[in-house]
PDB file of C-alpha atoms in Angstrom:
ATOM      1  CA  UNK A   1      -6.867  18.078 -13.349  1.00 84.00           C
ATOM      2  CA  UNK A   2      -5.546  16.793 -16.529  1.00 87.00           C
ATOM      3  CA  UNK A   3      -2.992  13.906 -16.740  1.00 88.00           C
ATOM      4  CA  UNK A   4      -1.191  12.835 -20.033  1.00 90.00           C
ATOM      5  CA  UNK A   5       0.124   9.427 -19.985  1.00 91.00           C
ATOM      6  CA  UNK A   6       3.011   9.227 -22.246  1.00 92.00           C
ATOM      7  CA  UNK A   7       4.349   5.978 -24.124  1.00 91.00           C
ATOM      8  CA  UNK A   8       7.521   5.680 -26.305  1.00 93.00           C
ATOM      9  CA  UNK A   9       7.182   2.231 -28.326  1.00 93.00           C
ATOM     10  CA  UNK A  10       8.735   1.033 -31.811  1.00 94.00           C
ATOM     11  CA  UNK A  11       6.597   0.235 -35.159  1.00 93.00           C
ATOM     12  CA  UNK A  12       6.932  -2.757 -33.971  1.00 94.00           C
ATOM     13  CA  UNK A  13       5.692  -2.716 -30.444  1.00 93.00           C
ATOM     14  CA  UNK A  14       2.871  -0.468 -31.950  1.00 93.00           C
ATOM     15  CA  UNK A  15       1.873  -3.196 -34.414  1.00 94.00           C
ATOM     16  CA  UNK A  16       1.667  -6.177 -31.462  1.00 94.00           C
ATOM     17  CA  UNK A  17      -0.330  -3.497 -29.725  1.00 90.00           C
ATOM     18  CA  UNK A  18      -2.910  -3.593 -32.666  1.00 93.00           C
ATOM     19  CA  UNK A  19      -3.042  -7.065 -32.673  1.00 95.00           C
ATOM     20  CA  UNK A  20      -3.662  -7.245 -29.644  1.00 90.00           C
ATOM     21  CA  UNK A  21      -6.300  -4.950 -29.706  1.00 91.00           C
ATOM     22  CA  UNK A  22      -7.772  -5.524 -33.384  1.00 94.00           C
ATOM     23  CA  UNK A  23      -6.428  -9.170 -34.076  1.00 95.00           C
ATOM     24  CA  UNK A  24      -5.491  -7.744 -37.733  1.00 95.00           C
ATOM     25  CA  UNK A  25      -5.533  -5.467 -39.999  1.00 94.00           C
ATOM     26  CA  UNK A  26      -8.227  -7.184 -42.293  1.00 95.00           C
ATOM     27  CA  UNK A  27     -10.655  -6.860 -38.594  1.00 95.00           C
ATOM     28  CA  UNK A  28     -10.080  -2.988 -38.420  1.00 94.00           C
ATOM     29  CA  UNK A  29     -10.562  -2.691 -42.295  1.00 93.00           C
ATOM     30  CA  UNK A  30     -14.209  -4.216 -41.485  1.00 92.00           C
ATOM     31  CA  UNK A  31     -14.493  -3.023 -38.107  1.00 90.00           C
ATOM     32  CA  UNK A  32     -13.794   0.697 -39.795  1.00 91.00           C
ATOM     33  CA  UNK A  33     -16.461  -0.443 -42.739  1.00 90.00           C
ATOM     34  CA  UNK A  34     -18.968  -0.832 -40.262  1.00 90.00           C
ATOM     35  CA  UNK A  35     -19.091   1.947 -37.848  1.00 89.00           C
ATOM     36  CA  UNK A  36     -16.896   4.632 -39.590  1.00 85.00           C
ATOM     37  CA  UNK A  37     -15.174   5.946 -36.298  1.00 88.00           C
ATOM     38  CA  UNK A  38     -12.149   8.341 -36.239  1.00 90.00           C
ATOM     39  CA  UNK A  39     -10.373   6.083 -33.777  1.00 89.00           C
ATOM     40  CA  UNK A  40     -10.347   2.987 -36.369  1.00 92.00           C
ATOM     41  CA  UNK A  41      -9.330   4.854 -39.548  1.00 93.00           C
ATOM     42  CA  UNK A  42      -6.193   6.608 -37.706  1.00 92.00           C
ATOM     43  CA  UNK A  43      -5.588   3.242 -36.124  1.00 92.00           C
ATOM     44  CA  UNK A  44      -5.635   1.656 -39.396  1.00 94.00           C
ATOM     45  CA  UNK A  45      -3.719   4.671 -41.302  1.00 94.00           C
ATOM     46  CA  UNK A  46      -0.942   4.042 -38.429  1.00 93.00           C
ATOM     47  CA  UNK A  47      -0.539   0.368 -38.642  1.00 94.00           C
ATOM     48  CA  UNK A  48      -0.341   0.774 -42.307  1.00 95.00           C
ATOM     49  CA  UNK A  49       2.450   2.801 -42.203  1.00 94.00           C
ATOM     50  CA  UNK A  50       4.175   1.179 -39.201  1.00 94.00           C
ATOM     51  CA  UNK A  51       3.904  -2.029 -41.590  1.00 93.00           C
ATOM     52  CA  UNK A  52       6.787  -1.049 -43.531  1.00 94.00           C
ATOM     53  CA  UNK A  53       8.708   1.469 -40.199  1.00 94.00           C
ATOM     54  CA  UNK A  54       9.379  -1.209 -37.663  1.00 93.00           C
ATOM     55  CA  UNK A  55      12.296   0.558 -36.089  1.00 93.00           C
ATOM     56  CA  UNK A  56      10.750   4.052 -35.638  1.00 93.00           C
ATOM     57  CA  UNK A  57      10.111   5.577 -32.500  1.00 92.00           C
ATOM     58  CA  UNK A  58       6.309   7.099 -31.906  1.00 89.00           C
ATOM     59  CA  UNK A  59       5.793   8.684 -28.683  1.00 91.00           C
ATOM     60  CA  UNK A  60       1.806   7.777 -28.170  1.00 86.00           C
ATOM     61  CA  UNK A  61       0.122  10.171 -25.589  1.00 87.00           C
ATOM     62  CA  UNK A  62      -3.104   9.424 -23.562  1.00 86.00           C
ATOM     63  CA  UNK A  63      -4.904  12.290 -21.986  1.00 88.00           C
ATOM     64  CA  UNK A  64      -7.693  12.045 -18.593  1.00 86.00           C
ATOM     65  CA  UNK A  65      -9.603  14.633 -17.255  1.00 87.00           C
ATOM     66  CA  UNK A  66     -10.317  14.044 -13.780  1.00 82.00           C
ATOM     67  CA  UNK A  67     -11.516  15.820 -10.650  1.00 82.00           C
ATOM     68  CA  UNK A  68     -12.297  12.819  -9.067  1.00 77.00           C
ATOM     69  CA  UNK A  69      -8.357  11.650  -8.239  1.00 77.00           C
ATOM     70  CA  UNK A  70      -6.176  12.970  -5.271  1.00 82.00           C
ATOM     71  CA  UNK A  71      -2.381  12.019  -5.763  1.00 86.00           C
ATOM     72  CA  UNK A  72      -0.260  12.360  -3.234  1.00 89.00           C
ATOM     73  CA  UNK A  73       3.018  10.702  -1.785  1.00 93.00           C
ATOM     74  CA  UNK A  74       1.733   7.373  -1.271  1.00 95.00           C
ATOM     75  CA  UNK A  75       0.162   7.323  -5.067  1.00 94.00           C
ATOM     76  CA  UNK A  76       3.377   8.230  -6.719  1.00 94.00           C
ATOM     77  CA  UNK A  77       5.476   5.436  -4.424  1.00 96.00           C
ATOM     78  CA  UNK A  78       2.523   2.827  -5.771  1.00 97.00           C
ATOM     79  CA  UNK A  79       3.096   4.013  -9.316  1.00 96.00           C
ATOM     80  CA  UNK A  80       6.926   4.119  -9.601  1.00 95.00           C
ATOM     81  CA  UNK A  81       7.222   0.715  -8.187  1.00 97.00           C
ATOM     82  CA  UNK A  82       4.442  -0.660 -10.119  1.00 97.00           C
ATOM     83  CA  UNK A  83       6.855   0.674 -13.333  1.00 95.00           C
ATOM     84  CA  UNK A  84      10.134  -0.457 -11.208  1.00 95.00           C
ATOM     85  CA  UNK A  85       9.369  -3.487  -9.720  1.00 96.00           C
ATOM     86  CA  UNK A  86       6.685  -4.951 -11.442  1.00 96.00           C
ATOM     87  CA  UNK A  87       4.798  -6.828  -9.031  1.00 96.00           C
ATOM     88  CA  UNK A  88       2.778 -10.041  -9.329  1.00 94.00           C
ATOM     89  CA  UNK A  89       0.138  -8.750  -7.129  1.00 95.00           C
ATOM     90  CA  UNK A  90      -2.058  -5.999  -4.987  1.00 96.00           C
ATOM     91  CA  UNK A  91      -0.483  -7.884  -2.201  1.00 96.00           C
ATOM     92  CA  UNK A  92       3.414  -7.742  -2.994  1.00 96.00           C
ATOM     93  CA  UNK A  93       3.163  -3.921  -3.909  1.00 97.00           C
ATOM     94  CA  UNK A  94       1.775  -3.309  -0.746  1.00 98.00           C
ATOM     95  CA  UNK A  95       4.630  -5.577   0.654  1.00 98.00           C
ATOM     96  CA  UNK A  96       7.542  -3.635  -1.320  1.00 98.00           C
ATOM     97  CA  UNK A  97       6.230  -0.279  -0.353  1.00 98.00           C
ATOM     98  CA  UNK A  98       6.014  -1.245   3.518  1.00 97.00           C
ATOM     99  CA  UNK A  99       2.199  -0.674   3.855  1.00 97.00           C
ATOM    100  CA  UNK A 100      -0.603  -2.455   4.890  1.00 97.00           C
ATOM    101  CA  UNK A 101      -3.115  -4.019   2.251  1.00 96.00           C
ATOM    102  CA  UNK A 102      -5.793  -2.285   3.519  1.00 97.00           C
ATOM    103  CA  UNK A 103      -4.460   1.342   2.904  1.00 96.00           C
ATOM    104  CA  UNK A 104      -3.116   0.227  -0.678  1.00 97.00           C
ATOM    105  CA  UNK A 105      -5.911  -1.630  -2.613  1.00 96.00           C
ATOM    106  CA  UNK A 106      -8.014   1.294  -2.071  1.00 96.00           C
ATOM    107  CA  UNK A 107      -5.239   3.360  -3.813  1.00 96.00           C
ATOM    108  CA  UNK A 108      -4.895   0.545  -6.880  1.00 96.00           C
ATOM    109  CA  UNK A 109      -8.422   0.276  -7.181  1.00 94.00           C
ATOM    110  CA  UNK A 110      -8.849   4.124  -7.496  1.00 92.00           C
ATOM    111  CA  UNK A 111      -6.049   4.261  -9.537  1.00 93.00           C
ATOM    112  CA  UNK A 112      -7.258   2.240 -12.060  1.00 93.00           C
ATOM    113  CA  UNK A 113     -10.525   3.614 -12.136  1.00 91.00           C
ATOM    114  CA  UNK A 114      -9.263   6.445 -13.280  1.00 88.00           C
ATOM    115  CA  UNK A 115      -7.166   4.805 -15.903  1.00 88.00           C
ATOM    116  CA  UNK A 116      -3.653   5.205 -14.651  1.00 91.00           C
ATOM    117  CA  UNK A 117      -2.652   1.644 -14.293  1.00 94.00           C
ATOM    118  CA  UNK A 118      -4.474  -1.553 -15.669  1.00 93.00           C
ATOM    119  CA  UNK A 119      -5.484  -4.565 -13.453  1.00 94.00           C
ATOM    120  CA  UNK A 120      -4.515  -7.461 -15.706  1.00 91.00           C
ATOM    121  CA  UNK A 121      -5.895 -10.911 -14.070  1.00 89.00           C
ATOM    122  CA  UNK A 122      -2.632 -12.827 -12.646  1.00 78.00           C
ATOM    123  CA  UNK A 123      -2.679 -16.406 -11.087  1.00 80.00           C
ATOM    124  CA  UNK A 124      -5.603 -17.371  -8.659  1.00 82.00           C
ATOM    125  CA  UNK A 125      -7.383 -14.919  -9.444  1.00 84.00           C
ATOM    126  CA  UNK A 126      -5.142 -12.008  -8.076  1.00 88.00           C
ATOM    127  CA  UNK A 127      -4.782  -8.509 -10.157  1.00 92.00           C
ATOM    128  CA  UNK A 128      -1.930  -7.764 -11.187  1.00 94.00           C
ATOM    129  CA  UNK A 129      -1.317  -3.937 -11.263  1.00 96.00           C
ATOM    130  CA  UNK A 130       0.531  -2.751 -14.429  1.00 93.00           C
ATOM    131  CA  UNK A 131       1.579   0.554 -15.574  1.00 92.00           C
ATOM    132  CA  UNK A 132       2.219   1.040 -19.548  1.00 87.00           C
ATOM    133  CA  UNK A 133       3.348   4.501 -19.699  1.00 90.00           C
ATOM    134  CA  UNK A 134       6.924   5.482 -19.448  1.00 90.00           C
ATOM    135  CA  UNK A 135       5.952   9.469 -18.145  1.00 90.00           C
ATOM    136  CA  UNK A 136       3.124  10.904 -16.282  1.00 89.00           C
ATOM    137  CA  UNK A 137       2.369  14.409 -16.889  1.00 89.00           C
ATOM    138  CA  UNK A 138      -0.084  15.694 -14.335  1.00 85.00           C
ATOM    139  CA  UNK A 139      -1.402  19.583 -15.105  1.00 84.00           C
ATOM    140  CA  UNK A 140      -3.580  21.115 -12.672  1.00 80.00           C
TER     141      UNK A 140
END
């Protein structure tokens, strides 16, 4: 199965993104200096040009190759009210989608194993499920 994660985002956007990732541009100059890795110069090429296109639109497309995930009804309802709702925790998604705990943090944990949705650390110590993708393609 093959599943593109899609992502609309501004220069802008794109350019917090690489801060957040790189810290700046100087780092991924030297980062891309010292191991010469495709990832780093089109990284760099992109927040170069981004630099001076704030306001453009780039539609930014992930791609996963899995056999390993099954989705079915109760994975969609976690992922469209992770995107909807945004929840604070494993623990209020299950509450807003009306299941138990126990049937939904396998689902979470699975689905961000397989890269789908991030677990970002949220206030003692809970995960915090967050999806960063506006579409979901899923080709089987």
């Amino acid at each position: 199965m093959m599943i593109s994660l899609n992502k609309h985002q501004t220069g802008k956007e794109f350019i917090k993104e690489m801060e957040k990732t790189y810290g700046s541009i100087k780092e991924l100059e030297k980062k891309f200096k010292i191991i010469n890795k495709m990832i780093y110069h089109v990284d760099l090429e992109a927040w170069k040009y981004h630099k001076d296109n704030l306001d453009e639109t780039i539609d930014r497309t992930t791609s996963i190759i899995t056999d390993s995930l099954t989705i079915g009804e109760i994975e969609i309802e976690l992922l469209t009210t992770i995107k909807r709702k945004h929840p604070e925790s494993i623990r209020e998604l299950a509450r807003l989608v009306n299941r138990d705990i126990s049937v939904v943090q396998p689902k979470v944990k699975n689905l961000s194993e397989t890269g789908l949705i991030e677990l970002k650390e949220g206030i003692k110590n809970r995960k915090t499920p967050y999806l960063n993708y506006d579409e979901i393609t899923i080709a089987i």
